[in-house]
């Protein structure tokens, strides 16, 4: 069961990086740099860390790598240590995927390892009906609190209807939804479904729309329901984009929270930052090549900062797309305020010790 203090933290809204996987020259787990990543996220002010998700590479579950359980255990223990060091709660989120038998097994492992929430991917159930999907979600939610996940089809997700999200929002142990279809219409379906289900106070909305982070966080979503007009907001983000330049992300979210809490006008500079961040994300996620270089793009930023030794992935075919490295140079030059290189360099030796 998610503690009340962590539930309040989740509802307040925090930065949750989708953790990458640090590998050595032989494509084996580089534990030293993996722990350094977690130390970086905690020091930067992240309110949670998601492990075993798309950015971590789904291949960790394959028998030839056998990294799912060892990585979840390493992350859980490290996050507990960091929570004590920084004297604040840090949410532990485990990616859970596969058909029901696999998802149940992964959820049970996450619960046993002390994870707070399972981010539940439905990518393996592309042919399932809404009723079958709800059965699957309810079954997993009986093991561990769940965060729904609307993953964009371009990287393995499926289209999910408004009716599905309405029924999903009615499940008792749903505590959050990561909305990441990279599509405004589908994003709207989720938010309206939560409002219509009357769960707006129970379910925290987190953006995963890396192409629209700032507007998602700034926008009030208002709907007329049987209980009157309800206004909902995204409170934080669980993002691959926030796996890099995390300190900047924490500062950005704090700025947005202040604007909303004090009902301040939205400064044009923040909308300019939105365009810059979207441009940077297009490069890092390799939107020009249907996101083929998404994970290597994230890894390459971390490699350049010294937080990873290599940008390569478990699958040797996953690498930077032609021209992507040059584009990474461009965004680093055009948007110097986006990076947290100085912060990283001032602490890197400590994190790697």
Coordinates of C-alpha atoms in Angstrom, one line a residue:
X1 CA 0.0 0.0 0.0
X2 CA 1.3 3.4 -0.9
X3 CA 1.9 5.5 2.3
X4 CA -0.1 8.6 2.8
X5 CA 3.0 10.8 2.6
X6 CA 4.1 9.3 -0.7
X7 CA 0.5 9.5 -2.0
X8 CA 0.5 13.3 -1.2
X9 CA 3.9 13.7 -2.9
X10 CA 2.5 12.0 -6.0
X11 CA -0.6 14.2 -6.0
X12 CA 1.5 17.4 -5.5
X13 CA 3.4 16.6 -8.6
X14 CA 7.1 15.7 -9.0
X15 CA 9.8 15.1 -11.7
X16 CA 10.1 11.4 -12.3
X17 CA 12.9 10.4 -14.7
X18 CA 12.4 7.3 -16.8
X19 CA 15.7 5.7 -15.9
X20 CA 18.1 4.6 -18.6
X21 CA 20.3 1.5 -18.5
X22 CA 24.1 2.0 -18.0
X23 CA 26.1 -0.6 -19.9
X24 CA 29.9 -1.3 -20.0
X25 CA 31.9 -2.0 -23.2
X26 CA 30.6 -5.6 -23.3
X27 CA 27.0 -4.5 -23.0
X28 CA 26.8 -5.8 -19.4
X29 CA 25.3 -3.8 -16.5
X30 CA 27.6 -1.0 -15.4
X31 CA 26.6 -0.9 -11.8
X32 CA 28.9 2.0 -10.9
X33 CA 27.4 4.3 -13.5
X34 CA 23.9 3.0 -12.9
X35 CA 24.1 4.0 -9.2
X36 CA 25.6 7.3 -10.3
X37 CA 22.5 8.0 -12.4
X38 CA 20.3 7.4 -9.4
X39 CA 22.5 9.6 -7.2
X40 CA 22.3 12.3 -9.9
X41 CA 18.5 12.2 -10.1
X42 CA 18.1 12.4 -6.3
X43 CA 20.6 15.3 -6.0
X44 CA 18.8 17.1 -8.8
X45 CA 15.6 17.0 -6.8
X46 CA 13.6 14.3 -8.6
X47 CA 10.6 13.1 -6.6
X48 CA 10.7 9.6 -8.0
X49 CA 12.6 7.3 -10.3
X50 CA 11.0 4.8 -12.8
X51 CA 12.9 1.6 -13.5
X52 CA 12.2 -1.2 -16.0
X53 CA 10.3 1.1 -18.3
X54 CA 10.8 1.8 -22.0
X55 CA 13.9 4.0 -21.5
X56 CA 15.4 1.2 -19.4
X57 CA 15.0 -1.1 -22.4
X58 CA 12.4 -3.8 -22.4
X59 CA 15.1 -6.3 -23.4
X60 CA 16.3 -6.5 -19.7
X61 CA 13.5 -9.1 -19.3
X62 CA 14.9 -11.4 -21.9
X63 CA 16.6 -14.6 -20.5
X64 CA 19.9 -14.0 -22.3
X65 CA 20.3 -10.7 -20.3
X66 CA 18.4 -11.5 -17.1
X67 CA 18.6 -8.0 -15.8
X68 CA 15.0 -7.2 -14.7
X69 CA 15.2 -8.5 -11.2
X70 CA 18.8 -7.5 -10.5
X71 CA 18.2 -4.0 -11.8
X72 CA 15.0 -3.5 -9.8
X73 CA 16.7 -4.7 -6.6
X74 CA 19.7 -2.4 -7.2
X75 CA 17.5 0.5 -7.8
X76 CA 15.2 -0.1 -4.8
X77 CA 18.1 -0.4 -2.4
X78 CA 19.9 2.6 -3.9
X79 CA 16.8 4.8 -3.8
X80 CA 16.2 3.8 -0.1
X81 CA 19.7 4.9 0.7
X82 CA 19.3 8.2 -1.2
X83 CA 16.0 8.9 0.5
X84 CA 17.7 8.6 3.8
X85 CA 20.6 10.7 2.7
X86 CA 18.5 13.5 1.4
X87 CA 15.9 13.1 4.1
X88 CA 12.9 13.1 1.8
X89 CA 10.6 10.6 0.2
X90 CA 11.6 9.4 -3.3
X91 CA 8.9 7.4 -5.2
X92 CA 9.9 4.0 -6.5
X93 CA 8.1 3.1 -9.7
X94 CA 8.6 -0.2 -11.5
X95 CA 7.7 -0.8 -15.1
X96 CA 5.3 -3.8 -15.5
X97 CA 4.5 -5.3 -18.8
X98 CA 3.5 -8.4 -20.7
X99 CA 0.3 -10.5 -20.7
X100 CA -1.5 -11.1 -17.4
X101 CA 0.7 -13.9 -16.1
X102 CA 3.9 -12.0 -16.7
X103 CA 2.5 -8.8 -15.4
X104 CA 1.3 -10.4 -12.2
X105 CA 4.8 -11.9 -11.7
X106 CA 6.5 -8.6 -12.3
X107 CA 4.1 -6.7 -10.1
X108 CA 4.6 -9.2 -7.3
X109 CA 8.4 -8.9 -7.6
X110 CA 8.1 -5.1 -7.5
X111 CA 5.9 -5.2 -4.4
X112 CA 8.3 -7.6 -2.7
X113 CA 11.2 -5.3 -3.5
X114 CA 9.5 -2.4 -1.9
X115 CA 8.3 -0.5 -5.0
X116 CA 5.4 2.0 -4.4
X117 CA 3.7 1.9 -7.8
X118 CA 3.7 -0.2 -11.0
X119 CA 3.6 1.7 -14.3
X120 CA 1.5 -0.7 -16.2
X121 CA 2.1 -1.1 -20.0
X122 CA -0.5 -2.6 -22.2
X123 CA 1.6 -3.1 -25.2
X124 CA 1.5 -6.8 -25.1
X125 CA -2.3 -6.8 -25.3
X126 CA -2.8 -5.2 -28.6
X127 CA -5.7 -7.5 -29.6
X128 CA -7.5 -7.4 -26.2
X129 CA -11.0 -6.0 -25.8
X130 CA -11.7 -3.2 -23.3
X131 CA -13.2 -5.8 -20.9
X132 CA -10.1 -7.9 -21.2
X133 CA -7.8 -4.9 -20.6
X134 CA -9.8 -3.9 -17.5
X135 CA -9.6 -7.5 -16.1
X136 CA -5.8 -7.4 -16.7
X137 CA -5.5 -4.0 -14.9
X138 CA -7.7 -5.0 -12.0
X139 CA -5.7 -8.2 -11.5
X140 CA -2.4 -6.3 -11.3
X141 CA -3.9 -3.5 -9.1
X142 CA -4.7 -6.1 -6.5
X143 CA -1.0 -6.7 -6.0
X144 CA 0.4 -3.1 -6.1
X145 CA -1.0 0.4 -6.7
X146 CA -0.8 1.1 -10.4
X147 CA -0.1 4.0 -12.7
X148 CA -1.9 3.7 -16.0
X149 CA 0.2 4.2 -19.1
X150 CA -1.0 5.6 -22.5
X151 CA 2.1 4.8 -24.6
X152 CA 2.3 6.2 -28.1
X153 CA 1.8 3.6 -30.9
X154 CA 5.1 4.7 -32.6
X155 CA 7.1 3.0 -29.8
X156 CA 4.8 0.0 -29.2
X157 CA 1.7 1.4 -27.6
X158 CA -1.9 1.0 -28.8
X159 CA -4.9 3.3 -29.2
X160 CA -7.1 3.2 -26.1
X161 CA -10.7 4.4 -26.1
X162 CA -12.3 7.0 -23.8
X163 CA -14.6 4.2 -22.6
X164 CA -11.6 2.2 -21.5
X165 CA -10.1 5.1 -19.6
X166 CA -13.4 5.8 -17.9
X167 CA -13.6 2.2 -16.7
X168 CA -9.9 2.2 -15.8
X169 CA -10.3 5.3 -13.7
X170 CA -13.0 3.6 -11.6
X171 CA -10.5 0.9 -10.4
X172 CA -9.8 1.3 -6.7
X173 CA -6.1 1.0 -6.7
X174 CA -5.3 3.3 -9.6
X175 CA -3.2 6.2 -8.1
X176 CA -2.0 7.9 -11.3
X177 CA -1.9 7.9 -15.1
X178 CA 1.0 8.6 -17.3
X179 CA -0.5 10.2 -20.4
X180 CA 2.0 9.7 -23.3
X181 CA 0.2 9.2 -26.6
X182 CA 1.9 12.3 -28.1
X183 CA -1.5 13.3 -29.3
X184 CA -3.8 16.0 -28.0
X185 CA -7.1 14.2 -28.8
X186 CA -6.0 11.1 -27.0
X187 CA -4.6 13.1 -24.1
X188 CA -8.0 14.8 -23.8
X189 CA -9.7 11.4 -23.7
X190 CA -7.8 10.4 -20.6
X191 CA -8.3 13.6 -18.6
X192 CA -12.0 13.8 -19.4
X193 CA -12.4 10.1 -18.4
X194 CA -10.9 10.8 -15.0
X195 CA -13.3 13.7 -14.6
X196 CA -16.4 11.8 -15.6
X197 CA -15.4 8.9 -13.3
X198 CA -15.3 11.3 -10.4
X199 CA -11.7 10.4 -9.6
X200 CA -10.1 13.8 -10.1
X201 CA -9.0 13.9 -6.5
X202 CA -7.8 10.3 -6.3
X203 CA -5.8 10.0 -9.6
X204 CA -2.7 12.1 -10.3
X205 CA -2.2 13.0 -13.9
X206 CA 1.4 12.9 -15.1
X207 CA 2.5 14.0 -18.6
X208 CA 4.5 11.6 -20.7
X209 CA 4.0 13.8 -23.8
X210 CA 7.7 14.7 -24.3
X211 CA 6.7 16.9 -27.2
X212 CA 4.3 19.0 -25.2
X213 CA 5.6 19.0 -21.6
X214 CA 5.1 22.6 -20.6
X215 CA 1.6 23.2 -22.1
X216 CA 0.4 19.9 -20.5
X217 CA 1.6 21.2 -17.1
X218 CA 0.1 24.7 -17.6
X219 CA -3.3 23.9 -19.0
X220 CA -6.5 23.7 -16.9
X221 CA -8.8 21.0 -18.4
X222 CA -12.4 21.8 -17.5
X223 CA -15.4 19.6 -18.2
X224 CA -19.1 19.7 -17.4
X225 CA -20.1 16.5 -15.5
X226 CA -23.2 15.4 -13.6
X227 CA -21.5 16.8 -10.5
X228 CA -20.8 20.2 -12.0
X229 CA -17.8 21.7 -13.8
X230 CA -14.5 20.0 -12.9
X231 CA -11.1 21.3 -13.6
X232 CA -8.1 19.0 -13.7
X233 CA -4.4 19.6 -14.2
X234 CA -1.3 17.5 -14.9
X235 CA 0.8 17.7 -11.7
X236 CA 4.1 16.3 -12.8
X237 CA 5.8 14.2 -15.4
X238 CA 7.3 10.8 -15.8
X239 CA 9.4 11.3 -18.9
X240 CA 12.3 10.0 -20.8
X241 CA 13.2 13.6 -21.6
X242 CA 13.6 14.2 -17.8
X243 CA 16.1 11.4 -17.6
X244 CA 18.5 14.1 -18.9
X245 CA 19.1 17.6 -17.6
X246 CA 17.0 16.7 -14.6
X247 CA 18.0 19.6 -12.4
X248 CA 16.6 22.0 -15.1
X249 CA 13.4 19.9 -15.2
X250 CA 13.0 20.2 -11.4
X251 CA 13.4 24.0 -11.6
X252 CA 11.0 24.2 -14.5
X253 CA 8.3 22.3 -12.7
X254 CA 8.8 24.4 -9.6
X255 CA 8.3 27.5 -11.7
X256 CA 5.1 26.1 -13.2
X257 CA 3.7 25.1 -9.8
X258 CA 4.4 28.7 -8.5
X259 CA 2.5 30.2 -11.5
X260 CA -0.5 27.9 -10.9
X261 CA -0.5 28.1 -7.1
X262 CA -0.5 31.9 -7.1
X263 CA -2.6 32.4 -10.2
X264 CA 0.1 34.3 -12.0
X265 CA 0.0 35.1 -15.7
X266 CA 1.9 32.8 -17.9
X267 CA 5.1 34.6 -19.0
X268 CA 5.9 34.5 -22.7
X269 CA 9.4 33.3 -21.8
X270 CA 7.9 30.1 -20.6
X271 CA 6.2 29.5 -23.9
X272 CA 9.5 30.2 -25.6
X273 CA 11.0 27.5 -23.3
X274 CA 8.3 25.2 -24.5
X275 CA 9.4 25.6 -28.1
X276 CA 13.0 25.1 -27.2
X277 CA 12.3 22.0 -25.1
X278 CA 10.2 20.5 -27.9
X279 CA 12.9 21.1 -30.5
X280 CA 15.5 19.5 -28.2
X281 CA 13.2 16.6 -27.6
X282 CA 12.7 16.0 -31.3
X283 CA 16.5 15.6 -31.6
X284 CA 17.0 13.5 -28.5
X285 CA 14.1 11.2 -29.2
X286 CA 14.9 11.2 -33.0
X287 CA 11.4 12.1 -34.1
X288 CA 12.8 12.6 -37.7
X289 CA 13.4 8.8 -37.8
X290 CA 10.2 7.6 -36.1
X291 CA 12.0 7.6 -32.7
X292 CA 14.6 5.0 -33.8
X293 CA 17.3 6.7 -31.9
X294 CA 15.3 7.6 -28.9
X295 CA 17.1 5.6 -26.2
X296 CA 20.5 6.1 -27.7
X297 CA 19.8 9.8 -27.8
X298 CA 19.1 9.9 -24.1
X299 CA 22.2 7.8 -23.4
X300 CA 24.4 10.0 -25.5
X301 CA 23.5 13.1 -23.5
X302 CA 24.4 11.2 -20.3
X303 CA 27.6 9.9 -21.9
X304 CA 28.7 13.4 -22.8
X305 CA 28.1 14.5 -19.2
X306 CA 30.1 11.5 -17.9
X307 CA 27.1 9.8 -16.2
X308 CA 27.4 6.9 -18.6
X309 CA 30.4 5.4 -20.3
X310 CA 28.7 4.4 -23.5
X311 CA 25.5 5.3 -25.3
X312 CA 24.9 1.8 -26.7
X313 CA 22.0 -0.5 -25.9
X314 CA 21.5 -4.2 -25.3
X315 CA 20.4 -4.5 -28.9
X316 CA 23.4 -3.6 -31.0
X317 CA 21.0 -2.4 -33.8
X318 CA 19.8 0.4 -31.5
X319 CA 22.2 3.4 -32.1
X320 CA 22.1 7.0 -33.0
X321 CA 20.6 7.7 -36.3
X322 CA 22.7 9.4 -39.1
X323 CA 23.0 13.1 -38.3
X324 CA 21.6 12.8 -34.8
X325 CA 24.9 13.5 -33.1
X326 CA 25.3 16.7 -35.1
X327 CA 21.7 17.7 -34.1
X328 CA 22.6 17.1 -30.5
X329 CA 25.5 19.5 -30.9
X330 CA 23.0 22.0 -32.3
X331 CA 20.5 22.0 -29.5
X332 CA 23.3 22.1 -26.9
X333 CA 24.6 25.3 -28.6
X334 CA 21.2 26.9 -29.2
X335 CA 19.7 26.2 -25.8
X336 CA 22.5 26.3 -23.2
X337 CA 20.0 27.0 -20.4
X338 CA 18.5 23.6 -20.9
X339 CA 21.5 21.6 -19.7
X340 CA 22.7 21.1 -16.2
X341 CA 26.3 20.3 -17.2
X342 CA 27.9 22.5 -14.5
X343 CA 25.8 20.9 -11.8
X344 CA 26.8 17.4 -13.0
X345 CA 30.5 18.2 -13.3
X346 CA 30.6 19.6 -9.8
X347 CA 29.2 16.4 -8.3
X348 CA 30.3 13.7 -10.8
X349 CA 33.3 12.4 -8.8
X350 CA 31.2 12.0 -5.7
X351 CA 28.4 10.1 -7.6
X352 CA 30.9 7.8 -9.2
X353 CA 32.8 7.1 -5.9

